[in-house]
Every structure is written in structure tokens, then in C-alpha cells.
Amino acid sequence: MTTALITGIGGQDGTYLSELLVDLGWAVHGVERPGSTHVTDTQITRHIIDLGEPDAAISLIEATDPDYVFHLAGISSVWRSWNEPVLTTRVNGVSAASLLDACFTHQEASGKRVMVINASSAEIFAGSGERRQDEHTRIAPTSPYGASKALSHTMVQVYRARGLEATNAILFNHESPRRPDTFVTRKITKAAVAIARGTQSTLELGSLTVERDWGWAPDYVAAMLAMARHGTGDDFVVATGQAHSVANFVEAAMSAVGIADWRSYVRGDPDMFRPADSASMIGDASKAHDVLGWKPTKTFSEIVSAMVEFDMTEEMAA
Ligand code: NAP
């Protein structure tokens, strides 16, 4: 039986990936942070570990003896990384270094191949100055989050050169109803529903002009599984190739609840402006398409509608 270890199993991507792998009949081990109780599926073996502790990975890899490690755990908010830069570096960057080293050591000792898929991020390219980014774009982070992911990304390349099949999934933004409402997209869809129902009057946002390449989270998880099946370590951008602004997102969410004059509900919040944000992040996923046969399944408006629909059901049930 194929064995996978998923770090960050209780997060947006971890839950989708674990469901996919359990359905495939894989043995799934998942790492949750102490105090987290997201995982309830008894088919998953839970390991309660703080990956910010550098030595945690060694015993974890020995105990689970995985064929594949999906390293998804992390502080995933750029915003939070400004408030906790050292913790972000430990959890996102140092944890990758210790997991990779533990996998390499285990592979050397056991003779059994271990493959690692690391959740890298488009944020490593935020300061590259290139409007459309691919695997060859210059690594130039502009936030503690981006820098921590750049560390994990380059560590993957170092261990790949050393003999570990290690892959960077360079993930552009991806959303779903499982995205926490601390992220702007989910904040918008929840607000649209609340405004339509009359329980909220305004929506406070930072820049409306920032553009992102927003995809559908289950598609991005499918891409990571395709990378594991590909079997050879490499770097792959995962993106839709389509840019939309925050204003486009608000407009689509409000339109999904029947509000046309969305601008009259939006207020600017100066505290939410982040000068270091890249104005535009758009990914070129041609390589993932050509090598893995991967392509996104949902359009931008389908993604926004699916999130609004979920929030509507939640709000009605409340
Ligand atoms: P997420 O929902 O925030 O999940 C991250 C998971 O990591 C959470 O379950 C979190 O646990 C766990 N975690 C945090 N600190 C930990 C620690 N010290 N020890 C063990 N676990 C810890 O993020 P996601 O959206 O699924 O993203 C998955 C990965 O892809 C992340 O590394 C993220 O940075 C990266 N990524 C995501 C996107 C995106 O648009 N979603 C884009 C590019 C890259 P708690 O919930 O208990 O804190």
C-alpha cells in the first residue's frame, strides 16, 4: 500500500488532499499542530507535532516510513508573516529543511525512495518585476512569507541535487469555501452574503487594484498528486494564467447575490494597504500542462459563485 505523509493536513489543501488519497486507498498520515483538532477521519493516522521545532521531522519520518511527503504546513498568510517574521521563517522555511534532511537520511539508511512535494508559493516572485511568472522567473520575495517560502524552495532544489526526488509546487493563489475568512477572498464572499441578507452594511478592504491569479483549491491539490505520480523531482508553476483584481472579485461576489452597485458598500481601510504587495501576480502553468497534463477545471466566476453559494447555505443554517 502506498503511504503518504501530509503536513498541514487540517488546512484548506490538506483536507482536500487527504480526502483524495484516502479515496485512492493510500495509507495517510497527517501532521497537526498541537491544539488543532481539524482531522476527524479515523482512516487518517494523526501526528500532533509543532513543525517549528527543528528536530520534530526525524522521528516523524522514521515512524511513518512514507513513500510520499506532501509538505503543506505553514503560516500561509502574508499579512501574518509581517507580524511574526521569525516564527514564519521557522515554520515555513526551517521545517522544510528539517523534513528534507530527515527524508534524505531515511532514504539513505533504508534504501527506500522517498519523494517530497513542497508547497512553494508565487510570493517568491513578488519582486521579480515580471508580469507573468514561470519556473525560470527570478526569485525575489518582498515579504517574510515570500522569503520563508524561498528558503523552502531552494532547499528542495539543494536536496534534489543531492539525490532526493523533491518537487516544488509553485502555487499561485487558490481558493475554496475552506479558505479562512482572514483571507480577502473569503472575507468578500461572506460579506456579500451578509450584505444581501441585511446583516452587514459595508465591506472594508485595502487596495482594490491588486491583481491575483485565483484558482480552485481542489485543482491545485490534483496538481500536487500529479507531481507525485510523475515521480521525478522538478519545479512546476500551478496557476490559471488569468489575472483578476480585488475589485473584480468583489463585483463577481456581489453579482452572485444580486447586488449591482457594489461600490456603494465598499470602504477603504488604510490599515489594510500593504505597500510591499506586488501589484500583479500571474502564473504561466504551461509546464504543468505539458508534462503533467494538468489544467484548471473552474473559471474565476465559477470559483467565486461556489464560495458565495457555500456561504449562503451557512448563513441560512445559522
Ligand atoms: P492553510 O489552510 O493555512 O493550512 C496550513 C496548515 O499548516 C494549517 O492546518 C496549520 O494548522 C498548519 N500549521 C501551521 N503552523 C504549523 C506548525 N507549527 N506545525 C504544524 N502545522 C502547522 O494553508 P493552505 O491554503 O492549505 O495552503 C497549503 C500550503 O500551500 C501552505 O504552506 C501555504 O503557504 C501554501 N500556499 C498556499 C496558497 C493558497 O493560495 N492557498 C498559495 C501558495 C502557497 P492550524 O490551522 O492549526 O494553524
PDB file of C-alpha atoms in Angstrom, residues 15-312:
ATOM      1  CA  THR A  15      -8.179  18.392   3.827  1.00  0.00           C
ATOM      2  CA  TYR A  16      -8.775  18.167   0.055  1.00  0.00           C
ATOM      3  CA  LEU A  17      -5.593  16.147  -0.486  1.00  0.00           C
ATOM      4  CA  SER A  18      -6.271  13.719   2.362  1.00  0.00           C
ATOM      5  CA  GLU A  19      -9.782  13.055   1.031  1.00  0.00           C
ATOM      6  CA  LEU A  20      -8.325  12.354  -2.417  1.00  0.00           C
ATOM      7  CA  LEU A  21      -5.635   9.979  -1.129  1.00  0.00           C
ATOM      8  CA  VAL A  22      -7.949   8.104   1.262  1.00  0.00           C
ATOM      9  CA  ASP A  23     -10.332   7.555  -1.705  1.00  0.00           C
ATOM     10  CA  LEU A  24      -7.392   6.149  -3.685  1.00  0.00           C
ATOM     11  CA  GLY A  25      -6.797   3.614  -0.904  1.00  0.00           C
ATOM     12  CA  TRP A  26      -3.471   5.103   0.250  1.00  0.00           C
ATOM     13  CA  ALA A  27      -2.399   4.917   3.887  1.00  0.00           C
ATOM     14  CA  VAL A  28      -2.494   8.543   5.034  1.00  0.00           C
ATOM     15  CA  HIS A  29      -0.595  10.045   7.942  1.00  0.00           C
ATOM     16  CA  GLY A  30      -1.216  13.676   8.819  1.00  0.00           C
ATOM     17  CA  VAL A  31       0.584  16.225  10.949  1.00  0.00           C
ATOM     18  CA  GLU A  32      -1.467  18.644  13.008  1.00  0.00           C
ATOM     19  CA  ARG A  33      -0.178  21.427  15.206  1.00  0.00           C
ATOM     20  CA  PRO A  34      -0.623  20.910  18.973  1.00  0.00           C
ATOM     21  CA  GLY A  35      -4.066  22.253  19.867  1.00  0.00           C
ATOM     22  CA  SER A  36      -5.532  21.698  16.380  1.00  0.00           C
ATOM     23  CA  THR A  37      -8.457  19.343  16.046  1.00  0.00           C
ATOM     24  CA  HIS A  38      -9.352  19.618  12.347  1.00  0.00           C
ATOM     25  CA  VAL A  39      -8.872  15.952  11.429  1.00  0.00           C
ATOM     26  CA  THR A  40     -11.698  13.655  12.456  1.00  0.00           C
ATOM     27  CA  ASP A  41     -11.451  10.929   9.765  1.00  0.00           C
ATOM     28  CA  THR A  42     -10.424   7.742  11.570  1.00  0.00           C
ATOM     29  CA  GLN A  43      -8.812   6.430   8.354  1.00  0.00           C
ATOM     30  CA  ILE A  44      -6.065   9.038   8.856  1.00  0.00           C
ATOM     31  CA  THR A  45      -3.270   8.498  11.374  1.00  0.00           C
ATOM     32  CA  ARG A  46      -2.765  11.810  13.200  1.00  0.00           C
ATOM     33  CA  HIS A  47       0.581  13.026  14.484  1.00  0.00           C
ATOM     34  CA  ILE A  48       0.488  16.036  16.765  1.00  0.00           C
ATOM     35  CA  ILE A  49       3.712  17.901  16.103  1.00  0.00           C
ATOM     36  CA  ASP A  50       4.877  21.516  16.057  1.00  0.00           C
ATOM     37  CA  LEU A  51       6.927  21.673  12.860  1.00  0.00           C
ATOM     38  CA  GLY A  52       8.505  24.885  14.125  1.00  0.00           C
ATOM     39  CA  GLU A  53      10.636  22.574  16.305  1.00  0.00           C
ATOM     40  CA  PRO A  54      13.589  21.627  14.071  1.00  0.00           C
ATOM     41  CA  ASP A  55      14.102  18.059  15.354  1.00  0.00           C
ATOM     42  CA  ALA A  56      10.450  17.038  15.022  1.00  0.00           C
ATOM     43  CA  ALA A  57      10.893  15.688  11.486  1.00  0.00           C
ATOM     44  CA  ILE A  58      13.415  12.932  12.206  1.00  0.00           C
ATOM     45  CA  SER A  59      11.241  10.692  14.383  1.00  0.00           C
ATOM     46  CA  LEU A  60       8.189  11.539  12.260  1.00  0.00           C
ATOM     47  CA  ILE A  61       9.765  10.214   9.041  1.00  0.00           C
ATOM     48  CA  GLU A  62      11.174   7.141  10.802  1.00  0.00           C
ATOM     49  CA  ALA A  63       7.797   6.329  12.365  1.00  0.00           C
ATOM     50  CA  THR A  64       5.729   6.792   9.196  1.00  0.00           C
ATOM     51  CA  ASP A  65       8.177   5.425   6.578  1.00  0.00           C
ATOM     52  CA  PRO A  66       6.375   7.302   3.769  1.00  0.00           C
ATOM     53  CA  ASP A  67       6.582   6.863   0.001  1.00  0.00           C
ATOM     54  CA  TYR A  68       5.453  10.476  -0.429  1.00  0.00           C
ATOM     55  CA  VAL A  69       5.659  13.515   1.813  1.00  0.00           C
ATOM     56  CA  PHE A  70       3.391  16.456   0.964  1.00  0.00           C
ATOM     57  CA  HIS A  71       4.724  19.408   2.936  1.00  0.00           C
ATOM     58  CA  LEU A  72       1.747  21.770   3.149  1.00  0.00           C
ATOM     59  CA  ALA A  73       2.067  23.011   6.729  1.00  0.00           C
ATOM     60  CA  GLY A  74       2.855  26.636   7.119  1.00  0.00           C
ATOM     61  CA  ILE A  75       1.861  30.083   8.175  1.00  0.00           C
ATOM     62  CA  SER A  76       0.030  30.779   4.934  1.00  0.00           C
ATOM     63  CA  SER A  77      -0.852  34.435   5.404  1.00  0.00           C
ATOM     64  CA  VAL A  78       1.480  37.112   4.015  1.00  0.00           C
ATOM     65  CA  TRP A  79      -0.224  39.553   6.394  1.00  0.00           C
ATOM     66  CA  ARG A  80       0.544  37.423   9.464  1.00  0.00           C
ATOM     67  CA  SER A  81       4.143  36.940   8.340  1.00  0.00           C
ATOM     68  CA  TRP A  82       4.781  40.676   8.820  1.00  0.00           C
ATOM     69  CA  ASN A  83       3.693  40.375  12.456  1.00  0.00           C
ATOM     70  CA  GLU A  84       5.544  37.103  13.118  1.00  0.00           C
ATOM     71  CA  PRO A  85       8.535  37.020  10.750  1.00  0.00           C
ATOM     72  CA  VAL A  86      10.744  34.771  12.881  1.00  0.00           C
ATOM     73  CA  LEU A  87       8.004  32.216  13.549  1.00  0.00           C
ATOM     74  CA  THR A  88       7.125  32.276   9.824  1.00  0.00           C
ATOM     75  CA  THR A  89      10.746  31.586   8.893  1.00  0.00           C
ATOM     76  CA  ARG A  90      10.865  28.661  11.330  1.00  0.00           C
ATOM     77  CA  VAL A  91       7.527  27.114  10.386  1.00  0.00           C
ATOM     78  CA  ASN A  92       7.724  27.659   6.616  1.00  0.00           C
ATOM     79  CA  GLY A  93      11.436  27.603   5.902  1.00  0.00           C
ATOM     80  CA  VAL A  94      13.307  25.706   8.605  1.00  0.00           C
ATOM     81  CA  SER A  95      10.623  22.997   8.764  1.00  0.00           C
ATOM     82  CA  ALA A  96      11.182  22.264   5.062  1.00  0.00           C
ATOM     83  CA  ALA A  97      14.932  21.994   5.622  1.00  0.00           C
ATOM     84  CA  SER A  98      14.471  19.551   8.504  1.00  0.00           C
ATOM     85  CA  LEU A  99      11.864  17.451   6.660  1.00  0.00           C
ATOM     86  CA  LEU A 100      14.028  17.228   3.549  1.00  0.00           C
ATOM     87  CA  ASP A 101      17.062  16.257   5.605  1.00  0.00           C
ATOM     88  CA  ALA A 102      15.052  13.657   7.533  1.00  0.00           C
ATOM     89  CA  CYS A 103      13.721  12.188   4.257  1.00  0.00           C
ATOM     90  CA  PHE A 104      17.191  12.092   2.703  1.00  0.00           C
ATOM     91  CA  THR A 105      18.685  10.434   5.810  1.00  0.00           C
ATOM     92  CA  HIS A 106      15.845   7.898   5.921  1.00  0.00           C
ATOM     93  CA  GLN A 107      16.246   7.117   2.211  1.00  0.00           C
ATOM     94  CA  GLU A 108      19.995   6.586   2.635  1.00  0.00           C
ATOM     95  CA  ALA A 109      19.523   4.325   5.678  1.00  0.00           C
ATOM     96  CA  SER A 110      16.570   2.268   4.400  1.00  0.00           C
ATOM     97  CA  GLY A 111      17.346   2.186   0.674  1.00  0.00           C
ATOM     98  CA  LYS A 112      13.698   3.049   0.073  1.00  0.00           C
ATOM     99  CA  ARG A 113      12.933   6.030  -2.146  1.00  0.00           C
ATOM    100  CA  VAL A 114      11.069   8.926  -0.520  1.00  0.00           C
ATOM    101  CA  MET A 115       9.521  11.650  -2.677  1.00  0.00           C
ATOM    102  CA  VAL A 116       8.768  15.114  -1.309  1.00  0.00           C
ATOM    103  CA  ILE A 117       6.269  17.619  -2.732  1.00  0.00           C
ATOM    104  CA  ASN A 118       6.755  21.054  -1.177  1.00  0.00           C
ATOM    105  CA  ALA A 119       4.094  23.783  -1.227  1.00  0.00           C
ATOM    106  CA  SER A 120       6.166  26.646  -2.594  1.00  0.00           C
ATOM    107  CA  SER A 121       4.478  29.908  -3.490  1.00  0.00           C
ATOM    108  CA  ALA A 122       4.128  32.563  -6.188  1.00  0.00           C
ATOM    109  CA  GLU A 123       5.148  35.027  -3.451  1.00  0.00           C
ATOM    110  CA  ILE A 124       8.794  34.034  -4.070  1.00  0.00           C
ATOM    111  CA  PHE A 125       8.451  36.033  -7.337  1.00  0.00           C
ATOM    112  CA  ALA A 126       6.700  39.105  -5.846  1.00  0.00           C
ATOM    113  CA  GLY A 127       9.613  41.462  -6.526  1.00  0.00           C
ATOM    114  CA  SER A 128      10.742  39.939  -9.814  1.00  0.00           C
ATOM    115  CA  GLY A 129       9.269  42.759 -11.883  1.00  0.00           C
ATOM    116  CA  GLU A 130       7.892  40.228 -14.361  1.00  0.00           C
ATOM    117  CA  ARG A 131       4.163  40.443 -15.028  1.00  0.00           C
ATOM    118  CA  ARG A 132       3.812  36.730 -15.870  1.00  0.00           C
ATOM    119  CA  GLN A 133       5.845  34.251 -13.841  1.00  0.00           C
ATOM    120  CA  ASP A 134       7.077  30.739 -14.624  1.00  0.00           C
ATOM    121  CA  GLU A 135       9.672  28.282 -13.295  1.00  0.00           C
ATOM    122  CA  HIS A 136      12.534  30.465 -14.623  1.00  0.00           C
ATOM    123  CA  THR A 137      11.391  33.721 -13.027  1.00  0.00           C
ATOM    124  CA  ARG A 138      13.916  35.344 -10.686  1.00  0.00           C
ATOM    125  CA  ILE A 139      13.304  34.545  -7.025  1.00  0.00           C
ATOM    126  CA  ALA A 140      12.758  37.931  -5.344  1.00  0.00           C
ATOM    127  CA  PRO A 141      10.446  37.818  -2.332  1.00  0.00           C
ATOM    128  CA  THR A 142       9.136  41.045  -0.789  1.00  0.00           C
ATOM    129  CA  SER A 143       7.653  39.711   2.475  1.00  0.00           C
ATOM    130  CA  PRO A 144       8.755  37.442   5.337  1.00  0.00           C
ATOM    131  CA  TYR A 145       6.271  34.898   3.945  1.00  0.00           C
ATOM    132  CA  GLY A 146       7.868  35.037   0.483  1.00  0.00           C
ATOM    133  CA  ALA A 147      11.369  34.821   1.964  1.00  0.00           C
ATOM    134  CA  SER A 148      10.422  31.799   4.094  1.00  0.00           C
ATOM    135  CA  LYS A 149       8.968  30.061   1.025  1.00  0.00           C
ATOM    136  CA  ALA A 150      12.081  30.953  -0.991  1.00  0.00           C
ATOM    137  CA  LEU A 151      14.130  29.151   1.677  1.00  0.00           C
ATOM    138  CA  SER A 152      11.957  26.041   1.417  1.00  0.00           C
ATOM    139  CA  HIS A 153      12.014  26.268  -2.402  1.00  0.00           C
ATOM    140  CA  THR A 154      15.802  26.464  -2.682  1.00  0.00           C
ATOM    141  CA  MET A 155      16.253  23.735  -0.038  1.00  0.00           C
ATOM    142  CA  VAL A 156      14.135  21.444  -2.234  1.00  0.00           C
ATOM    143  CA  GLN A 157      16.494  22.169  -5.123  1.00  0.00           C
ATOM    144  CA  VAL A 158      19.538  21.505  -2.924  1.00  0.00           C
ATOM    145  CA  TYR A 159      18.216  18.120  -1.745  1.00  0.00           C
ATOM    146  CA  ARG A 160      17.123  17.229  -5.288  1.00  0.00           C
ATOM    147  CA  ALA A 161      20.706  17.762  -6.425  1.00  0.00           C
ATOM    148  CA  ARG A 162      21.789  15.536  -3.535  1.00  0.00           C
ATOM    149  CA  GLY A 163      19.621  12.616  -4.701  1.00  0.00           C
ATOM    150  CA  LEU A 164      16.151  13.100  -3.225  1.00  0.00           C
ATOM    151  CA  GLU A 165      13.162  13.232  -5.608  1.00  0.00           C
ATOM    152  CA  ALA A 166      11.917  16.575  -4.352  1.00  0.00           C
ATOM    153  CA  THR A 167       9.456  18.844  -6.148  1.00  0.00           C
ATOM    154  CA  ASN A 168       8.359  22.436  -5.703  1.00  0.00           C
ATOM    155  CA  ALA A 169       4.686  23.022  -6.414  1.00  0.00           C
ATOM    156  CA  ILE A 170       4.846  26.786  -7.042  1.00  0.00           C
ATOM    157  CA  LEU A 171       1.284  27.531  -6.074  1.00  0.00           C
ATOM    158  CA  PHE A 172      -0.468  30.721  -7.109  1.00  0.00           C
ATOM    159  CA  ASN A 173      -3.467  31.823  -5.020  1.00  0.00           C
ATOM    160  CA  HIS A 174      -6.163  29.191  -4.779  1.00  0.00           C
ATOM    161  CA  GLU A 175      -9.467  29.445  -3.026  1.00  0.00           C
ATOM    162  CA  SER A 176     -12.445  27.431  -1.855  1.00  0.00           C
ATOM    163  CA  PRO A 177     -15.111  27.513   0.841  1.00  0.00           C
ATOM    164  CA  ARG A 178     -12.418  26.070   3.122  1.00  0.00           C
ATOM    165  CA  ARG A 179     -10.338  29.263   2.934  1.00  0.00           C
ATOM    166  CA  PRO A 180     -10.387  31.036   6.343  1.00  0.00           C
ATOM    167  CA  ASP A 181     -12.113  34.446   6.395  1.00  0.00           C
ATOM    168  CA  THR A 182      -8.827  36.092   7.372  1.00  0.00           C
ATOM    169  CA  PHE A 183      -8.084  35.920   3.608  1.00  0.00           C
ATOM    170  CA  VAL A 184      -9.532  38.660   1.420  1.00  0.00           C
ATOM    171  CA  THR A 185     -11.436  36.342  -0.940  1.00  0.00           C
ATOM    172  CA  ARG A 186     -13.435  34.600   1.776  1.00  0.00           C
ATOM    173  CA  LYS A 187     -13.913  37.890   3.603  1.00  0.00           C
ATOM    174  CA  ILE A 188     -15.501  39.236   0.402  1.00  0.00           C
ATOM    175  CA  THR A 189     -17.801  36.261  -0.262  1.00  0.00           C
ATOM    176  CA  LYS A 190     -19.004  36.160   3.356  1.00  0.00           C
ATOM    177  CA  ALA A 191     -19.595  39.931   3.329  1.00  0.00           C
ATOM    178  CA  ALA A 192     -21.536  39.751   0.038  1.00  0.00           C
ATOM    179  CA  VAL A 193     -23.904  37.191   1.544  1.00  0.00           C
ATOM    180  CA  ALA A 194     -24.266  39.143   4.816  1.00  0.00           C
ATOM    181  CA  ILE A 195     -24.917  42.412   2.932  1.00  0.00           C
ATOM    182  CA  ALA A 196     -27.541  40.728   0.744  1.00  0.00           C
ATOM    183  CA  ARG A 197     -29.256  39.402   3.875  1.00  0.00           C
ATOM    184  CA  GLY A 198     -29.058  42.772   5.616  1.00  0.00           C
ATOM    185  CA  THR A 199     -26.846  41.619   8.493  1.00  0.00           C
ATOM    186  CA  GLN A 200     -23.835  43.707   7.378  1.00  0.00           C
ATOM    187  CA  SER A 201     -23.772  47.166   5.815  1.00  0.00           C
ATOM    188  CA  THR A 202     -20.223  47.681   4.494  1.00  0.00           C
ATOM    189  CA  LEU A 203     -17.131  45.797   3.381  1.00  0.00           C
ATOM    190  CA  GLU A 204     -13.739  47.225   4.412  1.00  0.00           C
ATOM    191  CA  LEU A 205     -10.838  46.470   2.104  1.00  0.00           C
ATOM    192  CA  GLY A 206      -7.295  47.580   1.249  1.00  0.00           C
ATOM    193  CA  SER A 207      -6.253  48.040  -2.371  1.00  0.00           C
ATOM    194  CA  LEU A 208      -8.896  47.160  -4.959  1.00  0.00           C
ATOM    195  CA  THR A 209      -6.451  47.244  -7.847  1.00  0.00           C
ATOM    196  CA  VAL A 210      -4.071  44.482  -6.727  1.00  0.00           C
ATOM    197  CA  GLU A 211      -4.341  41.633  -9.245  1.00  0.00           C
ATOM    198  CA  ARG A 212      -4.016  37.960  -8.446  1.00  0.00           C
ATOM    199  CA  ASP A 213      -4.265  34.688 -10.342  1.00  0.00           C
ATOM    200  CA  TRP A 214      -7.001  32.905  -8.397  1.00  0.00           C
ATOM    201  CA  GLY A 215      -7.612  29.190  -8.891  1.00  0.00           C
ATOM    202  CA  TRP A 216      -9.750  26.447  -7.345  1.00  0.00           C
ATOM    203  CA  ALA A 217      -8.043  24.655  -4.429  1.00  0.00           C
ATOM    204  CA  PRO A 218      -9.085  21.074  -5.357  1.00  0.00           C
ATOM    205  CA  ASP A 219      -7.445  21.612  -8.781  1.00  0.00           C
ATOM    206  CA  TYR A 220      -4.179  22.610  -7.090  1.00  0.00           C
ATOM    207  CA  VAL A 221      -4.259  19.529  -4.891  1.00  0.00           C
ATOM    208  CA  ALA A 222      -4.814  17.399  -8.013  1.00  0.00           C
ATOM    209  CA  ALA A 223      -1.718  19.064  -9.499  1.00  0.00           C
ATOM    210  CA  MET A 224       0.344  18.055  -6.451  1.00  0.00           C
ATOM    211  CA  LEU A 225      -0.860  14.464  -6.776  1.00  0.00           C
ATOM    212  CA  ALA A 226       0.108  14.548 -10.478  1.00  0.00           C
ATOM    213  CA  MET A 227       3.602  15.737  -9.431  1.00  0.00           C
ATOM    214  CA  ALA A 228       3.884  12.784  -7.028  1.00  0.00           C
ATOM    215  CA  ARG A 229       2.800  10.387  -9.794  1.00  0.00           C
ATOM    216  CA  HIS A 230       5.271  11.961 -12.208  1.00  0.00           C
ATOM    217  CA  GLY A 231       7.898  10.537  -9.858  1.00  0.00           C
ATOM    218  CA  THR A 232      10.820  12.783 -10.759  1.00  0.00           C
ATOM    219  CA  GLY A 233      11.665  15.842  -8.688  1.00  0.00           C
ATOM    220  CA  ASP A 234      11.135  19.141 -10.526  1.00  0.00           C
ATOM    221  CA  ASP A 235       9.582  22.609 -10.197  1.00  0.00           C
ATOM    222  CA  PHE A 236       6.074  23.312 -11.503  1.00  0.00           C
ATOM    223  CA  VAL A 237       4.040  26.526 -11.523  1.00  0.00           C
ATOM    224  CA  VAL A 238       0.382  25.865 -10.744  1.00  0.00           C
ATOM    225  CA  ALA A 239      -1.813  28.751 -11.893  1.00  0.00           C
ATOM    226  CA  THR A 240      -4.721  29.633 -14.160  1.00  0.00           C
ATOM    227  CA  GLY A 241      -2.864  32.267 -16.202  1.00  0.00           C
ATOM    228  CA  GLN A 242      -5.784  34.691 -15.683  1.00  0.00           C
ATOM    229  CA  ALA A 243      -5.443  37.875 -13.612  1.00  0.00           C
ATOM    230  CA  HIS A 244      -8.327  39.463 -11.758  1.00  0.00           C
ATOM    231  CA  SER A 245      -8.303  42.434  -9.415  1.00  0.00           C
ATOM    232  CA  VAL A 246      -9.760  42.571  -5.923  1.00  0.00           C
ATOM    233  CA  ALA A 247     -12.426  44.863  -7.457  1.00  0.00           C
ATOM    234  CA  ASN A 248     -13.287  42.096  -9.977  1.00  0.00           C
ATOM    235  CA  PHE A 249     -13.642  39.657  -7.054  1.00  0.00           C
ATOM    236  CA  VAL A 250     -15.981  41.978  -5.148  1.00  0.00           C
ATOM    237  CA  GLU A 251     -18.028  42.621  -8.282  1.00  0.00           C
ATOM    238  CA  ALA A 252     -18.391  38.881  -9.013  1.00  0.00           C
ATOM    239  CA  ALA A 253     -19.344  38.058  -5.402  1.00  0.00           C
ATOM    240  CA  MET A 254     -21.877  40.885  -5.161  1.00  0.00           C
ATOM    241  CA  SER A 255     -23.302  39.967  -8.547  1.00  0.00           C
ATOM    242  CA  ALA A 256     -23.760  36.365  -7.347  1.00  0.00           C
ATOM    243  CA  VAL A 257     -26.062  37.690  -4.584  1.00  0.00           C
ATOM    244  CA  GLY A 258     -27.870  40.100  -6.918  1.00  0.00           C
ATOM    245  CA  ILE A 259     -26.126  43.371  -5.961  1.00  0.00           C
ATOM    246  CA  ALA A 260     -25.115  45.511  -8.951  1.00  0.00           C
ATOM    247  CA  ASP A 261     -23.931  48.769  -7.270  1.00  0.00           C
ATOM    248  CA  TRP A 262     -21.211  47.005  -5.250  1.00  0.00           C
ATOM    249  CA  ARG A 263     -19.040  50.144  -4.959  1.00  0.00           C
ATOM    250  CA  SER A 264     -21.532  51.784  -2.615  1.00  0.00           C
ATOM    251  CA  TYR A 265     -20.860  49.077   0.014  1.00  0.00           C
ATOM    252  CA  VAL A 266     -17.042  49.098  -0.121  1.00  0.00           C
ATOM    253  CA  ARG A 267     -14.972  51.286   2.230  1.00  0.00           C
ATOM    254  CA  GLY A 268     -11.182  51.742   2.055  1.00  0.00           C
ATOM    255  CA  ASP A 269      -9.255  50.738   5.176  1.00  0.00           C
ATOM    256  CA  PRO A 270      -5.769  52.344   5.231  1.00  0.00           C
ATOM    257  CA  ASP A 271      -4.569  49.696   7.755  1.00  0.00           C
ATOM    258  CA  MET A 272      -5.098  47.051   5.081  1.00  0.00           C
ATOM    259  CA  PHE A 273      -2.849  48.639   2.453  1.00  0.00           C
ATOM    260  CA  ARG A 274       0.412  46.738   2.125  1.00  0.00           C
ATOM    261  CA  PRO A 275       2.985  48.730   0.145  1.00  0.00           C
ATOM    262  CA  ALA A 276       5.209  45.698  -0.417  1.00  0.00           C
ATOM    263  CA  ASP A 277       2.435  43.781  -2.174  1.00  0.00           C
ATOM    264  CA  SER A 278       3.201  43.015  -5.777  1.00  0.00           C
ATOM    265  CA  ALA A 279       0.625  44.782  -7.975  1.00  0.00           C
ATOM    266  CA  SER A 280       0.205  41.758 -10.193  1.00  0.00           C
ATOM    267  CA  MET A 281       0.879  38.029  -9.877  1.00  0.00           C
ATOM    268  CA  ILE A 282       0.031  35.864 -12.884  1.00  0.00           C
ATOM    269  CA  GLY A 283       1.369  32.363 -13.407  1.00  0.00           C
ATOM    270  CA  ASP A 284       2.291  30.517 -16.572  1.00  0.00           C
ATOM    271  CA  ALA A 285       1.478  26.843 -15.928  1.00  0.00           C
ATOM    272  CA  SER A 286       2.441  25.637 -19.435  1.00  0.00           C
ATOM    273  CA  LYS A 287       4.988  23.189 -17.991  1.00  0.00           C
ATOM    274  CA  ALA A 288       2.422  21.574 -15.637  1.00  0.00           C
ATOM    275  CA  HIS A 289       0.087  21.327 -18.612  1.00  0.00           C
ATOM    276  CA  ASP A 290       2.680  19.854 -20.988  1.00  0.00           C
ATOM    277  CA  VAL A 291       4.463  17.475 -18.568  1.00  0.00           C
ATOM    278  CA  LEU A 292       1.676  16.523 -16.120  1.00  0.00           C
ATOM    279  CA  GLY A 293      -1.390  17.041 -18.322  1.00  0.00           C
ATOM    280  CA  TRP A 294      -2.771  19.369 -15.641  1.00  0.00           C
ATOM    281  CA  LYS A 295      -5.223  22.155 -16.280  1.00  0.00           C
ATOM    282  CA  PRO A 296      -7.679  24.098 -14.111  1.00  0.00           C
ATOM    283  CA  THR A 297     -11.317  22.983 -14.159  1.00  0.00           C
ATOM    284  CA  LYS A 298     -13.136  26.085 -12.867  1.00  0.00           C
ATOM    285  CA  THR A 299     -13.311  29.644 -14.211  1.00  0.00           C
ATOM    286  CA  PHE A 300     -12.915  32.703 -11.990  1.00  0.00           C
ATOM    287  CA  SER A 301     -16.671  33.367 -11.830  1.00  0.00           C
ATOM    288  CA  GLU A 302     -17.378  29.681 -11.062  1.00  0.00           C
ATOM    289  CA  ILE A 303     -14.916  29.827  -8.142  1.00  0.00           C
ATOM    290  CA  VAL A 304     -16.478  32.985  -6.711  1.00  0.00           C
ATOM    291  CA  SER A 305     -20.002  31.600  -7.179  1.00  0.00           C
ATOM    292  CA  ALA A 306     -19.106  28.307  -5.458  1.00  0.00           C
ATOM    293  CA  MET A 307     -17.751  30.218  -2.442  1.00  0.00           C
ATOM    294  CA  VAL A 308     -20.772  32.528  -2.288  1.00  0.00           C
ATOM    295  CA  GLU A 309     -23.143  29.566  -2.577  1.00  0.00           C
ATOM    296  CA  PHE A 310     -21.422  27.839   0.340  1.00  0.00           C
ATOM    297  CA  ASP A 311     -21.533  30.996   2.476  1.00  0.00           C
ATOM    298  CA  MET A 312     -25.195  31.459   1.620  1.00  0.00           C
TER     299      MET A 312
END
